[in-house]
N, CA, C and O of each residue as an XYZ file, in Angstrom:
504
protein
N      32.129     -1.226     45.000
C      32.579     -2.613     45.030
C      31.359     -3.523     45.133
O      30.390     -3.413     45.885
N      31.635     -4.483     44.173
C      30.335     -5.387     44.694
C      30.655     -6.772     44.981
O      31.256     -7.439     44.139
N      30.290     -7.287     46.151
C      30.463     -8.737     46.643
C      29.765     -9.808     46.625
O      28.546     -9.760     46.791
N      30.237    -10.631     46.478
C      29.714    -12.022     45.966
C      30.178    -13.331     46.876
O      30.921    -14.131     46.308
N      29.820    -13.588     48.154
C      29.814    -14.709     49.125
C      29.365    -15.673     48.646
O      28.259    -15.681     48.105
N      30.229    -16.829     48.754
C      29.916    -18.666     48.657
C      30.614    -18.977     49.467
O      31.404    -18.452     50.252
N      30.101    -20.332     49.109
C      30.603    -21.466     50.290
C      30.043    -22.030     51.680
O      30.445    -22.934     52.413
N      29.101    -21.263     51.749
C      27.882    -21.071     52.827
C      27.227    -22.999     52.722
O      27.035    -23.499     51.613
N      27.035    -23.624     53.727
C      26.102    -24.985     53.786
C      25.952    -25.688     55.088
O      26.212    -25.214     56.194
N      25.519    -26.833     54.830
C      25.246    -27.392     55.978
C      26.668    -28.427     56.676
O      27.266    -29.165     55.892
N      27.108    -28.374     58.217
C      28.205    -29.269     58.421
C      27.920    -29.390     59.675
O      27.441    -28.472     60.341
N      28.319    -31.102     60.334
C      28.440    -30.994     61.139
C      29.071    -30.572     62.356
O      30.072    -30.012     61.909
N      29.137    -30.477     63.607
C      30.185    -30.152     64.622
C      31.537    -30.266     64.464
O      31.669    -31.467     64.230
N      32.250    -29.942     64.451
C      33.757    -30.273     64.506
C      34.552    -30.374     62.877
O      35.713    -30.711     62.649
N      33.385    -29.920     61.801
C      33.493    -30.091     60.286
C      34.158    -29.042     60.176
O      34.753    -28.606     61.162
N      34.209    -28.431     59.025
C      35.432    -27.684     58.150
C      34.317    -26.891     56.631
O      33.870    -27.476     55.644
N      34.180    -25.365     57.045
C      33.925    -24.929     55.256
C      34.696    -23.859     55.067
O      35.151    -23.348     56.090
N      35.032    -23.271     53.804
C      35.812    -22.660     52.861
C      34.784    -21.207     52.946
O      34.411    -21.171     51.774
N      34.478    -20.657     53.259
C      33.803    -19.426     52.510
C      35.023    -18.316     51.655
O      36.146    -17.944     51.999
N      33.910    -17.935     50.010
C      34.711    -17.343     49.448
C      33.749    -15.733     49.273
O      32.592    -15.544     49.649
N      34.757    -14.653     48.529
C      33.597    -13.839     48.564
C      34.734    -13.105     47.221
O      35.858    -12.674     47.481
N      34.214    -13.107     46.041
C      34.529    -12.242     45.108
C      33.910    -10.990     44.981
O      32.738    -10.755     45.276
N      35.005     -9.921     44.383
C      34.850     -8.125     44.460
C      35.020     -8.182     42.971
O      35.502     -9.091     42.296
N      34.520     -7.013     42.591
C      34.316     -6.662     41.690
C      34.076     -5.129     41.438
O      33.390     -4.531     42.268
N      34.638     -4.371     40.248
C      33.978     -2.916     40.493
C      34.722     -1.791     40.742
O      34.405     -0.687     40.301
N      36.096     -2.079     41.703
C      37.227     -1.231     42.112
C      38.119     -2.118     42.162
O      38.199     -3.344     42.088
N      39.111     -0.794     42.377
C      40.488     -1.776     42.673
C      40.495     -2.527     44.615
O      40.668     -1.874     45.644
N      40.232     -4.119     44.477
C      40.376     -4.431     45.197
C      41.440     -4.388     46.551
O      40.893     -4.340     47.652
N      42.508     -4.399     46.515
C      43.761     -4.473     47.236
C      43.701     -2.713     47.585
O      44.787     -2.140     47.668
N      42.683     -2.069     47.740
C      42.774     -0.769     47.738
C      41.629     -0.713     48.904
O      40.984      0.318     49.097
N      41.450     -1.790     49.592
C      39.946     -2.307     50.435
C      40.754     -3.300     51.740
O      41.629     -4.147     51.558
N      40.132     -2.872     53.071
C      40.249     -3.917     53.987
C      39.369     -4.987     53.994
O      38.261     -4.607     53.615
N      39.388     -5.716     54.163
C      38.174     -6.993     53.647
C      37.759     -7.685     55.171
O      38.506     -8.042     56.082
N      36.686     -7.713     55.099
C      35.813     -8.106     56.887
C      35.117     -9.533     56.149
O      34.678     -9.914     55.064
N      35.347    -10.012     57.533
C      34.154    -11.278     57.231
C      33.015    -10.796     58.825
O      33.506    -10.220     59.795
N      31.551    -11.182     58.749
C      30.544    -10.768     59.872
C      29.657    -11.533     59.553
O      29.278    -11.855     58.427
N      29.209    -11.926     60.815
C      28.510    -13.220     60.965
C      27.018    -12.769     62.030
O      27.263    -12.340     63.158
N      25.960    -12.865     61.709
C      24.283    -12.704     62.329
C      23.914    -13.490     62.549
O      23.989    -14.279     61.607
N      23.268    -14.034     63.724
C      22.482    -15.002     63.860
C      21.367    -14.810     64.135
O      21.136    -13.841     64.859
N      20.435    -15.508     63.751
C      18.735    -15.083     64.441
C      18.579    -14.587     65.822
O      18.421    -15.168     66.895
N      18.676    -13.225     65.455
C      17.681    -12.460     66.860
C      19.053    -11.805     67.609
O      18.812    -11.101     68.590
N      20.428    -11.972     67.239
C      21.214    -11.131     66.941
C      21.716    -10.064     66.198
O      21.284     -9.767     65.084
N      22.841     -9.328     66.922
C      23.347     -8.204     66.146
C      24.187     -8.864     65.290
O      24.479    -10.043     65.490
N      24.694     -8.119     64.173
C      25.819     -8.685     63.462
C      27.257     -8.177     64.039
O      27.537     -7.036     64.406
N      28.172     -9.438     64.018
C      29.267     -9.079     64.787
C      30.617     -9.607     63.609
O      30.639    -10.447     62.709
N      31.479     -8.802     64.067
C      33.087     -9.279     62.863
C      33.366    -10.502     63.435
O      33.182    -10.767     64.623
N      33.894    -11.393     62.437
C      34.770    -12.406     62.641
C      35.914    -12.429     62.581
O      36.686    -12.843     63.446
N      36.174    -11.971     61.518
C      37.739    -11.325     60.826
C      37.706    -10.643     59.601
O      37.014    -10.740     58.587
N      39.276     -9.436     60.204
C      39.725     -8.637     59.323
C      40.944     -8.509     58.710
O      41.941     -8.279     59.395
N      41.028     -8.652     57.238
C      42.575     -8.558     56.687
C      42.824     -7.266     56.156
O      41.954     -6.637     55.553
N      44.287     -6.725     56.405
C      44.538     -5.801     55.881
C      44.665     -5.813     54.146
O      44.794     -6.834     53.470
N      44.603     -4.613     53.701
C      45.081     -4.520     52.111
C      45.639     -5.293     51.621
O      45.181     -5.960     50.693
N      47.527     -5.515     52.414
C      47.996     -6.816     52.202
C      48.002     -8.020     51.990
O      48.381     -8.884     51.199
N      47.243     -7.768     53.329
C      47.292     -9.444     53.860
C      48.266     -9.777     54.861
O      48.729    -10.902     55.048
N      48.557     -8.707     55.509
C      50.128     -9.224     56.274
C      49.040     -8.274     57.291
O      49.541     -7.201     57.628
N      48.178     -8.432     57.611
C      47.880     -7.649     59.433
C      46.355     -8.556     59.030
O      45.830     -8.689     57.924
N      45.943     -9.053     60.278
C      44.736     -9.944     60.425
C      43.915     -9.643     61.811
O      44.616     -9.887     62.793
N      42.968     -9.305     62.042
C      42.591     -9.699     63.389
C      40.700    -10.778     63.172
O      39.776    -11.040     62.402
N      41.075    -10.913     64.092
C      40.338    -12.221     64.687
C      39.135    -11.817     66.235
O      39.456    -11.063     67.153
N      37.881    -12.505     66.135
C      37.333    -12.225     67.391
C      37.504    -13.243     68.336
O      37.594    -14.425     68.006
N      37.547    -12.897     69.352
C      37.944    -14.298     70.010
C      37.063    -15.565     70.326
O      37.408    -16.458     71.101
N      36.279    -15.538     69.861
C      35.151    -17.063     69.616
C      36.106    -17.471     68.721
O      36.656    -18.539     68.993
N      36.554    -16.724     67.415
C      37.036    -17.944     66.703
C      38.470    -17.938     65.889
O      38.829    -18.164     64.734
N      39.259    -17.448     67.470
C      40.614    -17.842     67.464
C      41.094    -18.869     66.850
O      40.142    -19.609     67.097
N      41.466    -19.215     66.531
C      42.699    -20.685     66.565
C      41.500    -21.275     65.533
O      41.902    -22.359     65.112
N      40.450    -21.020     65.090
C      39.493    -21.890     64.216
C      39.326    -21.502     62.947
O      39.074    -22.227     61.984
N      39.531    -19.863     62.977
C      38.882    -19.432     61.465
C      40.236    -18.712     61.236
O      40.937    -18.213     62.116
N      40.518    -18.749     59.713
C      41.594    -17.778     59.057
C      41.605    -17.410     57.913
O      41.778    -18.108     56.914
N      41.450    -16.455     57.966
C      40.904    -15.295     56.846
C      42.059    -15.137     55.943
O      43.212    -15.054     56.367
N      41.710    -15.093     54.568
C      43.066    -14.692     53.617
C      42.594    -13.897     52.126
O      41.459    -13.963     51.652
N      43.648    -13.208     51.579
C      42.938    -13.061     50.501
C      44.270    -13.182     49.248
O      45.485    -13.314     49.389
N      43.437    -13.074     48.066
C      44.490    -12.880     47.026
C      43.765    -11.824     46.123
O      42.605    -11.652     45.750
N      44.793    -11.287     45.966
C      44.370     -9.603     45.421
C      44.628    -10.196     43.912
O      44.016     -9.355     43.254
N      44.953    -10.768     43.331
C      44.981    -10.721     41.905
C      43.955    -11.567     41.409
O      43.693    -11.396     40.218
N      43.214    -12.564     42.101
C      42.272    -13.236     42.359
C      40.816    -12.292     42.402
O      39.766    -12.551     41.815
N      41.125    -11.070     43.330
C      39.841    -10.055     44.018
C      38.838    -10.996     44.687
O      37.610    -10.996     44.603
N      39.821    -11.956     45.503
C      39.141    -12.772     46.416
C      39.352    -12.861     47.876
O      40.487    -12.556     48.242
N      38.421    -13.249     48.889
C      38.742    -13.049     50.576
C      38.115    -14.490     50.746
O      37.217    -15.034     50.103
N      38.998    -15.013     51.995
C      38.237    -16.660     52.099
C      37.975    -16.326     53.825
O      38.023    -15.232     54.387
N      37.847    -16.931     54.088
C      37.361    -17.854     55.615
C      37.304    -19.179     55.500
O      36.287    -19.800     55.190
N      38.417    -19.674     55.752
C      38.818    -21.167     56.268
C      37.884    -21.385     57.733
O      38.341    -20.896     58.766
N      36.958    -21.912     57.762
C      36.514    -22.530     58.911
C      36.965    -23.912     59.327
O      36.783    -24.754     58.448
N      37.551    -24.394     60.537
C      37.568    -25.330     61.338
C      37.132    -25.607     62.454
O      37.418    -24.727     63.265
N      36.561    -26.440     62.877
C      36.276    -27.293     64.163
C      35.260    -26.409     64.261
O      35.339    -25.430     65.003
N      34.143    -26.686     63.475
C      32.617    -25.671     64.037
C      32.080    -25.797     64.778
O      31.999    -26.977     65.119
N      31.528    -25.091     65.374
C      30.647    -25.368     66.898
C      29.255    -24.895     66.236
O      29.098    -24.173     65.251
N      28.271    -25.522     67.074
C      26.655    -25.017     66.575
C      27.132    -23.550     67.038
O      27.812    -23.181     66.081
N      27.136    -22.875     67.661
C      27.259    -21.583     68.217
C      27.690    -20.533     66.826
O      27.106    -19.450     66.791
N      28.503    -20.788     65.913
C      28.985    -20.830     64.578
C      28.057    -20.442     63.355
O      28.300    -19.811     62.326
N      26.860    -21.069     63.854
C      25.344    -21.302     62.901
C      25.589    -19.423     62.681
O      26.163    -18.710     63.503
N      25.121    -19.061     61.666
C      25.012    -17.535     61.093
C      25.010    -17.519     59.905
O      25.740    -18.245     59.231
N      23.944    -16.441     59.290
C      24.272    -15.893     58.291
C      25.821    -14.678     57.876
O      25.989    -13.515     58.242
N      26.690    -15.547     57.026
C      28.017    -14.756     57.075
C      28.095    -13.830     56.053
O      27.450    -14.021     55.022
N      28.916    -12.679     56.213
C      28.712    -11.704     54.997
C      29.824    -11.057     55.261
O      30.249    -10.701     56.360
N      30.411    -10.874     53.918
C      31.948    -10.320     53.523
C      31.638     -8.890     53.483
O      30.491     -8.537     53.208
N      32.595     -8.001     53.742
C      32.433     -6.092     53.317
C      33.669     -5.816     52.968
O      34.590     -6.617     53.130
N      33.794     -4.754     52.498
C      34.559     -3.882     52.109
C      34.921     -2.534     52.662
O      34.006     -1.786     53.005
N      36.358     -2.099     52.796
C      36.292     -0.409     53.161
C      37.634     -0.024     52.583
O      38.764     -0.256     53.012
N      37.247      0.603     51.536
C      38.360      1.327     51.046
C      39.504      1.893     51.813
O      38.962      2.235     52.864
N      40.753      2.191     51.908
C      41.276      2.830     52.856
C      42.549      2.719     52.684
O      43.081      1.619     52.539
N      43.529      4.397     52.673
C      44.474      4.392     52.297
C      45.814      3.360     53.107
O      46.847      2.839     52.687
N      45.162      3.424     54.381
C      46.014      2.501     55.201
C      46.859      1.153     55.267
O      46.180      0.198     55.643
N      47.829      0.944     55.061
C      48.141     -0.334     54.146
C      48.027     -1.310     55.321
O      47.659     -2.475     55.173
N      48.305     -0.863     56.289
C      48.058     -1.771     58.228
C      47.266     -2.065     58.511
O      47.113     -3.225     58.893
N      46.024     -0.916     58.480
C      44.891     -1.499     58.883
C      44.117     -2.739     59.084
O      44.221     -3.630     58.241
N      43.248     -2.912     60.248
C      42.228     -3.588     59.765
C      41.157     -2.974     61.256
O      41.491     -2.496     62.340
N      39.567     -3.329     60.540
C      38.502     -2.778     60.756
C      37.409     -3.713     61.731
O      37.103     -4.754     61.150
N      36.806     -3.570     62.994
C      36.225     -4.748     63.274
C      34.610     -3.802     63.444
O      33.717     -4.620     63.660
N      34.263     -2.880     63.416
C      33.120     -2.301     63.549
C      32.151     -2.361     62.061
O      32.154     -1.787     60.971
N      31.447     -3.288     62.670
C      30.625     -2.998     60.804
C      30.026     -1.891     60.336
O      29.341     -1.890     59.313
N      30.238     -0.917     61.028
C      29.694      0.340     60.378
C      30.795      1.057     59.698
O      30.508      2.087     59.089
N      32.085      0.617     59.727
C      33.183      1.326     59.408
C      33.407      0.854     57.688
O      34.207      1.302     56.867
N      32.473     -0.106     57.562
C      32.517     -1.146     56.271
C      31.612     -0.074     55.163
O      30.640      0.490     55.666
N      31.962      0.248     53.469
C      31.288      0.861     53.028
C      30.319     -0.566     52.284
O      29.130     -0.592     52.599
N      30.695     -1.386     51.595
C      30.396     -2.625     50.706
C      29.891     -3.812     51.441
O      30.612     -4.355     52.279
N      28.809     -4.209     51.204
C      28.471     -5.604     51.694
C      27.602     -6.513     50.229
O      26.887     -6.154     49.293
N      28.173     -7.836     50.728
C      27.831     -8.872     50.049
C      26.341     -9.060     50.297
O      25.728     -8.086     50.734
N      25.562    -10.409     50.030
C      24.775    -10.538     50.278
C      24.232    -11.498     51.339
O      23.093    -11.654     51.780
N      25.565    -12.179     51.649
C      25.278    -13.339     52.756
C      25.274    -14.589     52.133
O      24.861    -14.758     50.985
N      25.852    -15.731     53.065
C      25.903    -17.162     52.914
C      25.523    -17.298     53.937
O      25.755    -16.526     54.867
N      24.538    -18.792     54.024
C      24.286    -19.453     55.685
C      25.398    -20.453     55.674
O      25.931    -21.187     54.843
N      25.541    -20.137     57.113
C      26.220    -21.308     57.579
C      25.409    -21.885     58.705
O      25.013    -21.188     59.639
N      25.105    -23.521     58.571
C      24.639    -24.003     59.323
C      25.192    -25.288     60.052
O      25.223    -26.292     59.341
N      25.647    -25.431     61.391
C      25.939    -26.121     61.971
C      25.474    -27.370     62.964
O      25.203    -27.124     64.139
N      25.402    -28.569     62.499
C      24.490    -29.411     63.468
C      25.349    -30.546     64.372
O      26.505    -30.915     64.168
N      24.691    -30.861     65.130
C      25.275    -31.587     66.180
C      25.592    -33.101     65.617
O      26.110    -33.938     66.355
């Protein structure tokens, strides 16, 4: 699978971005789709995970109630709706992939991910 992250820029506090991340390569909807976010001099950590579907989601809890992950499989696209950003938010974000027969699933360990994008910044200012 190969991934392709946008939507990555600059916003202020309390702003709003779209990140998108197109697949390519396999059959998509045959993949749990992660969004993971690094910041300088950090580890990389999940933000959110959708199942195959799209009907099972989880979320980390920094960004409950703010970010919501979706995808459309006929599209072979995964978003991240960001709202109400906090500088804390600031990261390089990067979409993955993991194949998996599981139609429930979803994945929050990035090592469990086979596919990664290449990254969007997101940068957040006061």
């Amino acid at each position: 699978v190969q991934l392709q992250a946008s939507g990555g820029g600059l916003v202020q506090a309390g702003g709003s971005l779209r990140l998108s991340c197109a697949a390519s390569g396999r059959t998509f909807s045959d993949n749990v789709m992660g969004w993971f976010r690094q910041a300088p001099g950090k580890e990389r950590e999940i933000v959110a995970s959708i199942s195959r579907g799209g009907g099972k989601t989880y979320y980390a809890d920094s960004v409950k109630g703010r970010f919501t992950i979706s995808r459309d499989n006929a599209a072979n696209t995964v978003y991240l709706q960001m709202n109400s950003l906090k500088l804390e938010d600031t990261a390089v974000y990067y979409c993955a992939a993991k194949p998996t027969a599981y139609v429930s699933s979803t994945y929050y360990r990035a090592r469990e991910y086979d596919y990664w994008g290449q990254g969007t910044q997101v940068t957040v200012s006061s």
